[in-house]
Amino acid sequence: EGTYVGILSGAPIEAILPVAKFLSIPSDRVFGVRLLWDPQGKFKGIDPEDLFSKSKVQGFLPLRKRWSSPVIMVGDGAS
């Protein structure tokens, strides 16, 4: 209890959400690259306003203010 669990990744959100759901992690605690889609579902590109599209570090920096306790991050080291 009292532990914040989330996912922070350099992957597209759409790829992370099924894993988060399986792990019972709410979607508002999933952070990654936002993709743009047209109304017909065709891929338009990566959201240039999304800091995660630049780097995980840039995406994380604004989020760190949300967490008042120490943060432990675990990654796969692939990126």
PDB file of N, CA, C and O in Angstrom:
ATOM      1  N   GLU A   1       0.844  -1.186   0.000  1.00  0.00           N
ATOM      2  CA  GLU A   1       0.000   0.000   0.000  1.00  0.00           C
ATOM      3  C   GLU A   1       0.882   1.240   0.000  1.00  0.00           C
ATOM      4  O   GLU A   1       1.944   1.257   0.605  1.00  0.00           O
ATOM      5  N   GLY A   2       0.421   2.275  -0.691  1.00  0.00           N
ATOM      6  CA  GLY A   2       1.175   3.512  -0.746  1.00  0.00           C
ATOM      7  C   GLY A   2       2.277   3.518  -1.780  1.00  0.00           C
ATOM      8  O   GLY A   2       3.047   4.459  -1.859  1.00  0.00           O
ATOM      9  N   THR A   3       2.374   2.456  -2.561  1.00  0.00           N
ATOM     10  CA  THR A   3       3.401   2.376  -3.589  1.00  0.00           C
ATOM     11  C   THR A   3       2.784   2.721  -4.941  1.00  0.00           C
ATOM     12  O   THR A   3       1.764   2.172  -5.327  1.00  0.00           O
ATOM     13  N   TYR A   4       3.416   3.652  -5.619  1.00  0.00           N
ATOM     14  CA  TYR A   4       2.965   4.057  -6.949  1.00  0.00           C
ATOM     15  C   TYR A   4       3.676   3.171  -7.960  1.00  0.00           C
ATOM     16  O   TYR A   4       4.898   3.107  -7.980  1.00  0.00           O
ATOM     17  N   VAL A   5       2.904   2.480  -8.765  1.00  0.00           N
ATOM     18  CA  VAL A   5       3.468   1.630  -9.807  1.00  0.00           C
ATOM     19  C   VAL A   5       2.994   2.159 -11.153  1.00  0.00           C
ATOM     20  O   VAL A   5       1.802   2.399 -11.355  1.00  0.00           O
ATOM     21  N   GLY A   6       3.928   2.370 -12.040  1.00  0.00           N
ATOM     22  CA  GLY A   6       3.596   2.839 -13.372  1.00  0.00           C
ATOM     23  C   GLY A   6       4.565   2.261 -14.388  1.00  0.00           C
ATOM     24  O   GLY A   6       5.481   1.512 -14.035  1.00  0.00           O
ATOM     25  N   ILE A   7       4.342   2.614 -15.630  1.00  0.00           N
ATOM     26  CA  ILE A   7       5.234   2.184 -16.708  1.00  0.00           C
ATOM     27  C   ILE A   7       5.683   3.424 -17.457  1.00  0.00           C
ATOM     28  O   ILE A   7       4.859   4.230 -17.878  1.00  0.00           O
ATOM     29  N   LEU A   8       6.972   3.560 -17.607  1.00  0.00           N
ATOM     30  CA  LEU A   8       7.572   4.649 -18.367  1.00  0.00           C
ATOM     31  C   LEU A   8       8.439   4.002 -19.432  1.00  0.00           C
ATOM     32  O   LEU A   8       9.319   3.208 -19.114  1.00  0.00           O
ATOM     33  N   SER A   9       8.163   4.297 -20.690  1.00  0.00           N
ATOM     34  CA  SER A   9       8.835   3.588 -21.766  1.00  0.00           C
ATOM     35  C   SER A   9       9.067   4.500 -22.961  1.00  0.00           C
ATOM     36  O   SER A   9       8.383   5.506 -23.133  1.00  0.00           O
ATOM     37  N   GLY A  10      10.001   4.113 -23.783  1.00  0.00           N
ATOM     38  CA  GLY A  10      10.233   4.787 -25.050  1.00  0.00           C
ATOM     39  C   GLY A  10       9.426   4.164 -26.173  1.00  0.00           C
ATOM     40  O   GLY A  10       9.566   4.532 -27.333  1.00  0.00           O
ATOM     41  N   ALA A  11       8.540   3.254 -25.825  1.00  0.00           N
ATOM     42  CA  ALA A  11       7.690   2.573 -26.812  1.00  0.00           C
ATOM     43  C   ALA A  11       6.379   3.340 -26.991  1.00  0.00           C
ATOM     44  O   ALA A  11       5.989   4.138 -26.138  1.00  0.00           O
ATOM     45  N   PRO A  12       5.676   3.069 -28.076  1.00  0.00           N
ATOM     46  CA  PRO A  12       4.362   3.694 -28.264  1.00  0.00           C
ATOM     47  C   PRO A  12       3.378   3.249 -27.176  1.00  0.00           C
ATOM     48  O   PRO A  12       3.365   2.088 -26.767  1.00  0.00           O
ATOM     49  N   ILE A  13       2.552   4.180 -26.739  1.00  0.00           N
ATOM     50  CA  ILE A  13       1.543   3.899 -25.720  1.00  0.00           C
ATOM     51  C   ILE A  13       0.686   2.694 -26.100  1.00  0.00           C
ATOM     52  O   ILE A  13       0.387   1.853 -25.257  1.00  0.00           O
ATOM     53  N   GLU A  14       0.315   2.599 -27.361  1.00  0.00           N
ATOM     54  CA  GLU A  14      -0.545   1.497 -27.805  1.00  0.00           C
ATOM     55  C   GLU A  14       0.081   0.133 -27.549  1.00  0.00           C
ATOM     56  O   GLU A  14      -0.628  -0.846 -27.349  1.00  0.00           O
ATOM     57  N   ALA A  15       1.404   0.056 -27.567  1.00  0.00           N
ATOM     58  CA  ALA A  15       2.094  -1.208 -27.307  1.00  0.00           C
ATOM     59  C   ALA A  15       2.188  -1.507 -25.815  1.00  0.00           C
ATOM     60  O   ALA A  15       2.293  -2.672 -25.417  1.00  0.00           O
ATOM     61  N   ILE A  16       2.139  -0.474 -25.000  1.00  0.00           N
ATOM     62  CA  ILE A  16       2.314  -0.639 -23.558  1.00  0.00           C
ATOM     63  C   ILE A  16       0.994  -0.905 -22.837  1.00  0.00           C
ATOM     64  O   ILE A  16       0.960  -1.644 -21.849  1.00  0.00           O
ATOM     65  N   LEU A  17      -0.087  -0.325 -23.318  1.00  0.00           N
ATOM     66  CA  LEU A  17      -1.373  -0.432 -22.606  1.00  0.00           C
ATOM     67  C   LEU A  17      -1.844  -1.864 -22.363  1.00  0.00           C
ATOM     68  O   LEU A  17      -2.340  -2.151 -21.267  1.00  0.00           O
ATOM     69  N   PRO A  18      -1.706  -2.800 -23.314  1.00  0.00           N
ATOM     70  CA  PRO A  18      -2.134  -4.174 -23.005  1.00  0.00           C
ATOM     71  C   PRO A  18      -1.335  -4.797 -21.853  1.00  0.00           C
ATOM     72  O   PRO A  18      -1.898  -5.531 -21.029  1.00  0.00           O
ATOM     73  N   VAL A  19      -0.065  -4.497 -21.780  1.00  0.00           N
ATOM     74  CA  VAL A  19       0.759  -5.019 -20.680  1.00  0.00           C
ATOM     75  C   VAL A  19       0.309  -4.393 -19.365  1.00  0.00           C
ATOM     76  O   VAL A  19       0.172  -5.074 -18.345  1.00  0.00           O
ATOM     77  N   ALA A  20       0.076  -3.088 -19.380  1.00  0.00           N
ATOM     78  CA  ALA A  20      -0.387  -2.397 -18.181  1.00  0.00           C
ATOM     79  C   ALA A  20      -1.717  -2.984 -17.695  1.00  0.00           C
ATOM     80  O   ALA A  20      -1.896  -3.217 -16.492  1.00  0.00           O
ATOM     81  N   LYS A  21      -2.623  -3.225 -18.632  1.00  0.00           N
ATOM     82  CA  LYS A  21      -3.909  -3.799 -18.258  1.00  0.00           C
ATOM     83  C   LYS A  21      -3.726  -5.172 -17.623  1.00  0.00           C
ATOM     84  O   LYS A  21      -4.334  -5.473 -16.598  1.00  0.00           O
ATOM     85  N   PHE A  22      -2.868  -5.994 -18.219  1.00  0.00           N
ATOM     86  CA  PHE A  22      -2.583  -7.323 -17.675  1.00  0.00           C
ATOM     87  C   PHE A  22      -2.034  -7.228 -16.251  1.00  0.00           C
ATOM     88  O   PHE A  22      -2.335  -8.052 -15.398  1.00  0.00           O
ATOM     89  N   LEU A  23      -1.224  -6.203 -15.992  1.00  0.00           N
ATOM     90  CA  LEU A  23      -0.609  -6.005 -14.675  1.00  0.00           C
ATOM     91  C   LEU A  23      -1.470  -5.173 -13.732  1.00  0.00           C
ATOM     92  O   LEU A  23      -1.048  -4.842 -12.628  1.00  0.00           O
ATOM     93  N   SER A  24      -2.674  -4.820 -14.178  1.00  0.00           N
ATOM     94  CA  SER A  24      -3.608  -3.991 -13.398  1.00  0.00           C
ATOM     95  C   SER A  24      -3.038  -2.620 -13.061  1.00  0.00           C
ATOM     96  O   SER A  24      -3.280  -2.072 -11.990  1.00  0.00           O
ATOM     97  N   ILE A  25      -2.284  -2.064 -13.992  1.00  0.00           N
ATOM     98  CA  ILE A  25      -1.753  -0.713 -13.840  1.00  0.00           C
ATOM     99  C   ILE A  25      -2.681   0.222 -14.614  1.00  0.00           C
ATOM    100  O   ILE A  25      -2.898   0.030 -15.816  1.00  0.00           O
ATOM    101  N   PRO A  26      -3.245   1.223 -13.945  1.00  0.00           N
ATOM    102  CA  PRO A  26      -4.168   2.141 -14.628  1.00  0.00           C
ATOM    103  C   PRO A  26      -3.491   2.857 -15.800  1.00  0.00           C
ATOM    104  O   PRO A  26      -2.298   3.177 -15.754  1.00  0.00           O
ATOM    105  N   SER A  27      -4.264   3.124 -16.840  1.00  0.00           N
ATOM    106  CA  SER A  27      -3.703   3.750 -18.041  1.00  0.00           C
ATOM    107  C   SER A  27      -3.142   5.141 -17.774  1.00  0.00           C
ATOM    108  O   SER A  27      -2.252   5.585 -18.487  1.00  0.00           O
ATOM    109  N   ASP A  28      -3.620   5.823 -16.729  1.00  0.00           N
ATOM    110  CA  ASP A  28      -3.074   7.145 -16.426  1.00  0.00           C
ATOM    111  C   ASP A  28      -1.702   7.080 -15.761  1.00  0.00           C
ATOM    112  O   ASP A  28      -1.093   8.102 -15.475  1.00  0.00           O
ATOM    113  N   ARG A  29      -1.209   5.865 -15.547  1.00  0.00           N
ATOM    114  CA  ARG A  29       0.138   5.664 -15.011  1.00  0.00           C
ATOM    115  C   ARG A  29       1.065   5.044 -16.056  1.00  0.00           C
ATOM    116  O   ARG A  29       2.100   4.479 -15.724  1.00  0.00           O
ATOM    117  N   VAL A  30       0.661   5.129 -17.300  1.00  0.00           N
ATOM    118  CA  VAL A  30       1.453   4.593 -18.411  1.00  0.00           C
ATOM    119  C   VAL A  30       1.939   5.765 -19.249  1.00  0.00           C
ATOM    120  O   VAL A  30       1.152   6.592 -19.706  1.00  0.00           O
ATOM    121  N   PHE A  31       3.249   5.830 -19.421  1.00  0.00           N
ATOM    122  CA  PHE A  31       3.867   6.944 -20.130  1.00  0.00           C
ATOM    123  C   PHE A  31       4.783   6.413 -21.216  1.00  0.00           C
ATOM    124  O   PHE A  31       5.590   5.523 -20.972  1.00  0.00           O
ATOM    125  N   GLY A  32       4.640   6.955 -22.400  1.00  0.00           N
ATOM    126  CA  GLY A  32       5.455   6.543 -23.524  1.00  0.00           C
ATOM    127  C   GLY A  32       5.175   7.450 -24.706  1.00  0.00           C
ATOM    128  O   GLY A  32       4.553   8.509 -24.564  1.00  0.00           O
ATOM    129  N   VAL A  33       5.593   7.044 -25.852  1.00  0.00           N
ATOM    130  CA  VAL A  33       5.467   7.853 -27.060  1.00  0.00           C
ATOM    131  C   VAL A  33       4.017   7.848 -27.555  1.00  0.00           C
ATOM    132  O   VAL A  33       3.411   6.792 -27.710  1.00  0.00           O
ATOM    133  N   ARG A  34       3.514   9.044 -27.796  1.00  0.00           N
ATOM    134  CA  ARG A  34       2.155   9.189 -28.331  1.00  0.00           C
ATOM    135  C   ARG A  34       2.210   9.234 -29.856  1.00  0.00           C
ATOM    136  O   ARG A  34       2.989   9.974 -30.438  1.00  0.00           O
ATOM    137  N   LEU A  35       1.383   8.425 -30.463  1.00  0.00           N
ATOM    138  CA  LEU A  35       1.297   8.387 -31.918  1.00  0.00           C
ATOM    139  C   LEU A  35       0.052   9.143 -32.369  1.00  0.00           C
ATOM    140  O   LEU A  35      -0.911   9.290 -31.618  1.00  0.00           O
ATOM    141  N   LEU A  36       0.093   9.611 -33.591  1.00  0.00           N
ATOM    142  CA  LEU A  36      -1.035  10.334 -34.170  1.00  0.00           C
ATOM    143  C   LEU A  36      -1.719   9.460 -35.209  1.00  0.00           C
ATOM    144  O   LEU A  36      -1.058   8.812 -36.022  1.00  0.00           O
ATOM    145  N   TRP A  37      -3.060   9.472 -35.193  1.00  0.00           N
ATOM    146  CA  TRP A  37      -3.870   8.660 -36.098  1.00  0.00           C
ATOM    147  C   TRP A  37      -4.937   9.546 -36.715  1.00  0.00           C
ATOM    148  O   TRP A  37      -5.473  10.433 -36.061  1.00  0.00           O
ATOM    149  N   ASP A  38      -5.269   9.309 -37.973  1.00  0.00           N
ATOM    150  CA  ASP A  38      -6.354  10.063 -38.585  1.00  0.00           C
ATOM    151  C   ASP A  38      -7.681   9.401 -38.210  1.00  0.00           C
ATOM    152  O   ASP A  38      -7.699   8.327 -37.595  1.00  0.00           O
ATOM    153  N   PRO A  39      -8.814  10.043 -38.533  1.00  0.00           N
ATOM    154  CA  PRO A  39     -10.115   9.482 -38.140  1.00  0.00           C
ATOM    155  C   PRO A  39     -10.397   8.075 -38.681  1.00  0.00           C
ATOM    156  O   PRO A  39     -11.185   7.331 -38.105  1.00  0.00           O
ATOM    157  N   GLN A  40      -9.733   7.693 -39.772  1.00  0.00           N
ATOM    158  CA  GLN A  40      -9.928   6.353 -40.326  1.00  0.00           C
ATOM    159  C   GLN A  40      -8.977   5.329 -39.701  1.00  0.00           C
ATOM    160  O   GLN A  40      -8.976   4.160 -40.074  1.00  0.00           O
ATOM    161  N   GLY A  41      -8.139   5.773 -38.762  1.00  0.00           N
ATOM    162  CA  GLY A  41      -7.217   4.861 -38.099  1.00  0.00           C
ATOM    163  C   GLY A  41      -5.882   4.708 -38.787  1.00  0.00           C
ATOM    164  O   GLY A  41      -5.084   3.849 -38.418  1.00  0.00           O
ATOM    165  N   LYS A  42      -5.608   5.545 -39.765  1.00  0.00           N
ATOM    166  CA  LYS A  42      -4.333   5.488 -40.472  1.00  0.00           C
ATOM    167  C   LYS A  42      -3.269   6.260 -39.676  1.00  0.00           C
ATOM    168  O   LYS A  42      -3.501   7.373 -39.211  1.00  0.00           O
ATOM    169  N   PHE A  43      -2.108   5.641 -39.573  1.00  0.00           N
ATOM    170  CA  PHE A  43      -0.995   6.243 -38.837  1.00  0.00           C
ATOM    171  C   PHE A  43      -0.532   7.526 -39.517  1.00  0.00           C
ATOM    172  O   PHE A  43      -0.278   7.551 -40.712  1.00  0.00           O
ATOM    173  N   LYS A  44      -0.447   8.605 -38.725  1.00  0.00           N
ATOM    174  CA  LYS A  44      -0.014   9.903 -39.258  1.00  0.00           C
ATOM    175  C   LYS A  44       1.408  10.262 -38.842  1.00  0.00           C
ATOM    176  O   LYS A  44       2.052  11.072 -39.481  1.00  0.00           O
ATOM    177  N   GLY A  45       1.885   9.699 -37.741  1.00  0.00           N
ATOM    178  CA  GLY A  45       3.235  10.014 -37.290  1.00  0.00           C
ATOM    179  C   GLY A  45       3.321  10.052 -35.775  1.00  0.00           C
ATOM    180  O   GLY A  45       2.378   9.694 -35.070  1.00  0.00           O
ATOM    181  N   ILE A  46       4.441  10.506 -35.299  1.00  0.00           N
ATOM    182  CA  ILE A  46       4.687  10.642 -33.863  1.00  0.00           C
ATOM    183  C   ILE A  46       4.330  12.065 -33.455  1.00  0.00           C
ATOM    184  O   ILE A  46       4.671  13.022 -34.145  1.00  0.00           O
ATOM    185  N   ASP A  47       3.670  12.200 -32.329  1.00  0.00           N
ATOM    186  CA  ASP A  47       3.267  13.510 -31.831  1.00  0.00           C
ATOM    187  C   ASP A  47       4.518  14.330 -31.504  1.00  0.00           C
ATOM    188  O   ASP A  47       5.246  14.010 -30.565  1.00  0.00           O
ATOM    189  N   PRO A  48       4.797  15.396 -32.273  1.00  0.00           N
ATOM    190  CA  PRO A  48       6.011  16.184 -32.036  1.00  0.00           C
ATOM    191  C   PRO A  48       5.968  16.968 -30.725  1.00  0.00           C
ATOM    192  O   PRO A  48       7.009  17.395 -30.224  1.00  0.00           O
ATOM    193  N   GLU A  49       4.785  17.131 -30.152  1.00  0.00           N
ATOM    194  CA  GLU A  49       4.647  17.842 -28.875  1.00  0.00           C
ATOM    195  C   GLU A  49       4.955  16.939 -27.684  1.00  0.00           C
ATOM    196  O   GLU A  49       5.127  17.417 -26.569  1.00  0.00           O
ATOM    197  N   ASP A  50       4.967  15.650 -27.914  1.00  0.00           N
ATOM    198  CA  ASP A  50       5.190  14.679 -26.837  1.00  0.00           C
ATOM    199  C   ASP A  50       6.678  14.607 -26.515  1.00  0.00           C
ATOM    200  O   ASP A  50       7.493  14.273 -27.373  1.00  0.00           O
ATOM    201  N   LEU A  51       7.025  14.924 -25.273  1.00  0.00           N
ATOM    202  CA  LEU A  51       8.435  14.900 -24.880  1.00  0.00           C
ATOM    203  C   LEU A  51       9.040  13.511 -24.973  1.00  0.00           C
ATOM    204  O   LEU A  51      10.239  13.369 -25.200  1.00  0.00           O
ATOM    205  N   PHE A  52       8.237  12.462 -24.817  1.00  0.00           N
ATOM    206  CA  PHE A  52       8.760  11.100 -24.936  1.00  0.00           C
ATOM    207  C   PHE A  52       9.224  10.799 -26.358  1.00  0.00           C
ATOM    208  O   PHE A  52      10.033   9.909 -26.569  1.00  0.00           O
ATOM    209  N   SER A  53       8.722  11.544 -27.332  1.00  0.00           N
ATOM    210  CA  SER A  53       9.173  11.329 -28.708  1.00  0.00           C
ATOM    211  C   SER A  53      10.606  11.823 -28.895  1.00  0.00           C
ATOM    212  O   SER A  53      11.282  11.436 -29.835  1.00  0.00           O
ATOM    213  N   LYS A  54      11.068  12.663 -27.988  1.00  0.00           N
ATOM    214  CA  LYS A  54      12.445  13.159 -28.036  1.00  0.00           C
ATOM    215  C   LYS A  54      13.374  12.246 -27.239  1.00  0.00           C
ATOM    216  O   LYS A  54      14.409  11.846 -27.724  1.00  0.00           O
ATOM    217  N   SER A  55      12.969  11.907 -26.001  1.00  0.00           N
ATOM    218  CA  SER A  55      13.724  10.957 -25.175  1.00  0.00           C
ATOM    219  C   SER A  55      12.920  10.619 -23.924  1.00  0.00           C
ATOM    220  O   SER A  55      12.060  11.396 -23.502  1.00  0.00           O
ATOM    221  N   LYS A  56      13.227   9.463 -23.329  1.00  0.00           N
ATOM    222  CA  LYS A  56      12.559   9.083 -22.084  1.00  0.00           C
ATOM    223  C   LYS A  56      12.896  10.063 -20.977  1.00  0.00           C
ATOM    224  O   LYS A  56      12.056  10.365 -20.137  1.00  0.00           O
ATOM    225  N   VAL A  57      14.123  10.573 -20.971  1.00  0.00           N
ATOM    226  CA  VAL A  57      14.528  11.524 -19.933  1.00  0.00           C
ATOM    227  C   VAL A  57      13.692  12.796 -20.037  1.00  0.00           C
ATOM    228  O   VAL A  57      13.160  13.282 -19.037  1.00  0.00           O
ATOM    229  N   GLN A  58      13.544  13.343 -21.237  1.00  0.00           N
ATOM    230  CA  GLN A  58      12.741  14.553 -21.401  1.00  0.00           C
ATOM    231  C   GLN A  58      11.282  14.305 -21.028  1.00  0.00           C
ATOM    232  O   GLN A  58      10.629  15.170 -20.463  1.00  0.00           O
ATOM    233  N   GLY A  59      10.781  13.130 -21.328  1.00  0.00           N
ATOM    234  CA  GLY A  59       9.418  12.790 -20.954  1.00  0.00           C
ATOM    235  C   GLY A  59       9.246  12.642 -19.456  1.00  0.00           C
ATOM    236  O   GLY A  59       8.214  13.018 -18.893  1.00  0.00           O
ATOM    237  N   PHE A  60      10.257  12.105 -18.797  1.00  0.00           N
ATOM    238  CA  PHE A  60      10.192  11.868 -17.357  1.00  0.00           C
ATOM    239  C   PHE A  60      10.290  13.149 -16.535  1.00  0.00           C
ATOM    240  O   PHE A  60       9.618  13.276 -15.512  1.00  0.00           O
ATOM    241  N   LEU A  61      11.111  14.085 -16.950  1.00  0.00           N
ATOM    242  CA  LEU A  61      11.386  15.261 -16.118  1.00  0.00           C
ATOM    243  C   LEU A  61      10.132  15.978 -15.620  1.00  0.00           C
ATOM    244  O   LEU A  61      10.033  16.257 -14.421  1.00  0.00           O
ATOM    245  N   PRO A  62       9.148  16.273 -16.460  1.00  0.00           N
ATOM    246  CA  PRO A  62       7.942  16.919 -15.923  1.00  0.00           C
ATOM    247  C   PRO A  62       7.126  16.013 -14.987  1.00  0.00           C
ATOM    248  O   PRO A  62       6.410  16.496 -14.121  1.00  0.00           O
ATOM    249  N   LEU A  63       7.255  14.706 -15.148  1.00  0.00           N
ATOM    250  CA  LEU A  63       6.488  13.764 -14.332  1.00  0.00           C
ATOM    251  C   LEU A  63       7.039  13.631 -12.925  1.00  0.00           C
ATOM    252  O   LEU A  63       6.297  13.320 -11.994  1.00  0.00           O
ATOM    253  N   ARG A  64       8.312  13.849 -12.751  1.00  0.00           N
ATOM    254  CA  ARG A  64       8.945  13.603 -11.444  1.00  0.00           C
ATOM    255  C   ARG A  64       8.320  14.433 -10.334  1.00  0.00           C
ATOM    256  O   ARG A  64       8.356  14.041  -9.169  1.00  0.00           O
ATOM    257  N   LYS A  65       7.709  15.540 -10.664  1.00  0.00           N
ATOM    258  CA  LYS A  65       7.060  16.382  -9.650  1.00  0.00           C
ATOM    259  C   LYS A  65       5.804  15.717  -9.088  1.00  0.00           C
ATOM    260  O   LYS A  65       5.339  16.083  -8.028  1.00  0.00           O
ATOM    261  N   ARG A  66       5.267  14.750  -9.802  1.00  0.00           N
ATOM    262  CA  ARG A  66       4.074  14.028  -9.327  1.00  0.00           C
ATOM    263  C   ARG A  66       4.382  13.124  -8.153  1.00  0.00           C
ATOM    264  O   ARG A  66       3.497  12.775  -7.386  1.00  0.00           O
ATOM    265  N   TRP A  67       5.625  12.691  -8.057  1.00  0.00           N
ATOM    266  CA  TRP A  67       5.989  11.687  -7.067  1.00  0.00           C
ATOM    267  C   TRP A  67       6.774  12.335  -5.937  1.00  0.00           C
ATOM    268  O   TRP A  67       7.864  12.860  -6.136  1.00  0.00           O
ATOM    269  N   SER A  68       6.230  12.254  -4.724  1.00  0.00           N
ATOM    270  CA  SER A  68       6.904  12.865  -3.580  1.00  0.00           C
ATOM    271  C   SER A  68       7.847  11.887  -2.887  1.00  0.00           C
ATOM    272  O   SER A  68       8.749  12.297  -2.182  1.00  0.00           O
ATOM    273  N   SER A  69       7.640  10.615  -3.083  1.00  0.00           N
ATOM    274  CA  SER A  69       8.518   9.626  -2.457  1.00  0.00           C
ATOM    275  C   SER A  69       9.611   9.230  -3.444  1.00  0.00           C
ATOM    276  O   SER A  69       9.544   9.548  -4.625  1.00  0.00           O
ATOM    277  N   PRO A  70      10.628   8.520  -2.975  1.00  0.00           N
ATOM    278  CA  PRO A  70      11.675   8.070  -3.901  1.00  0.00           C
ATOM    279  C   PRO A  70      11.094   7.234  -5.029  1.00  0.00           C
ATOM    280  O   PRO A  70      10.103   6.534  -4.863  1.00  0.00           O
ATOM    281  N   VAL A  71      11.716   7.332  -6.167  1.00  0.00           N
ATOM    282  CA  VAL A  71      11.282   6.602  -7.359  1.00  0.00           C
ATOM    283  C   VAL A  71      12.356   5.582  -7.721  1.00  0.00           C
ATOM    284  O   VAL A  71      13.524   5.906  -7.776  1.00  0.00           O
ATOM    285  N   ILE A  72      11.928   4.360  -7.922  1.00  0.00           N
ATOM    286  CA  ILE A  72      12.818   3.312  -8.402  1.00  0.00           C
ATOM    287  C   ILE A  72      12.361   2.963  -9.799  1.00  0.00           C
ATOM    288  O   ILE A  72      11.192   2.672 -10.028  1.00  0.00           O
ATOM    289  N   MET A  73      13.284   3.013 -10.744  1.00  0.00           N
ATOM    290  CA  MET A  73      12.936   2.734 -12.132  1.00  0.00           C
ATOM    291  C   MET A  73      13.676   1.480 -12.576  1.00  0.00           C
ATOM    292  O   MET A  73      14.852   1.307 -12.274  1.00  0.00           O
ATOM    293  N   VAL A  74      12.975   0.620 -13.271  1.00  0.00           N
ATOM    294  CA  VAL A  74      13.550  -0.601 -13.794  1.00  0.00           C
ATOM    295  C   VAL A  74      13.345  -0.597 -15.297  1.00  0.00           C
ATOM    296  O   VAL A  74      12.244  -0.337 -15.774  1.00  0.00           O
ATOM    297  N   GLY A  75      14.390  -0.855 -16.026  1.00  0.00           N
ATOM    298  CA  GLY A  75      14.274  -0.884 -17.481  1.00  0.00           C
ATOM    299  C   GLY A  75      14.959  -2.084 -18.064  1.00  0.00           C
ATOM    300  O   GLY A  75      15.656  -2.829 -17.375  1.00  0.00           O
ATOM    301  N   ASP A  76      14.768  -2.251 -19.346  1.00  0.00           N
ATOM    302  CA  ASP A  76      15.376  -3.390 -20.020  1.00  0.00           C
ATOM    303  C   ASP A  76      16.751  -3.063 -20.577  1.00  0.00           C
ATOM    304  O   ASP A  76      17.461  -3.935 -21.042  1.00  0.00           O
ATOM    305  N   GLY A  77      17.109  -1.788 -20.555  1.00  0.00           N
ATOM    306  CA  GLY A  77      18.418  -1.395 -21.034  1.00  0.00           C
ATOM    307  C   GLY A  77      18.548  -1.387 -22.551  1.00  0.00           C
ATOM    308  O   GLY A  77      19.614  -1.109 -23.089  1.00  0.00           O
ATOM    309  N   ALA A  78      17.470  -1.678 -23.251  1.00  0.00           N
ATOM    310  CA  ALA A  78      17.533  -1.753 -24.705  1.00  0.00           C
ATOM    311  C   ALA A  78      17.627  -0.374 -25.345  1.00  0.00           C
ATOM    312  O   ALA A  78      18.113  -0.227 -26.444  1.00  0.00           O
ATOM    313  N   SER A  79      17.145   0.616 -24.661  1.00  0.00           N
ATOM    314  CA  SER A  79      17.215   1.954 -25.226  1.00  0.00           C
ATOM    315  C   SER A  79      18.012   2.849 -24.326  1.00  0.00           C
ATOM    316  O   SER A  79      18.215   3.965 -24.443  1.00  0.00           O
TER     317      SER A  79
END
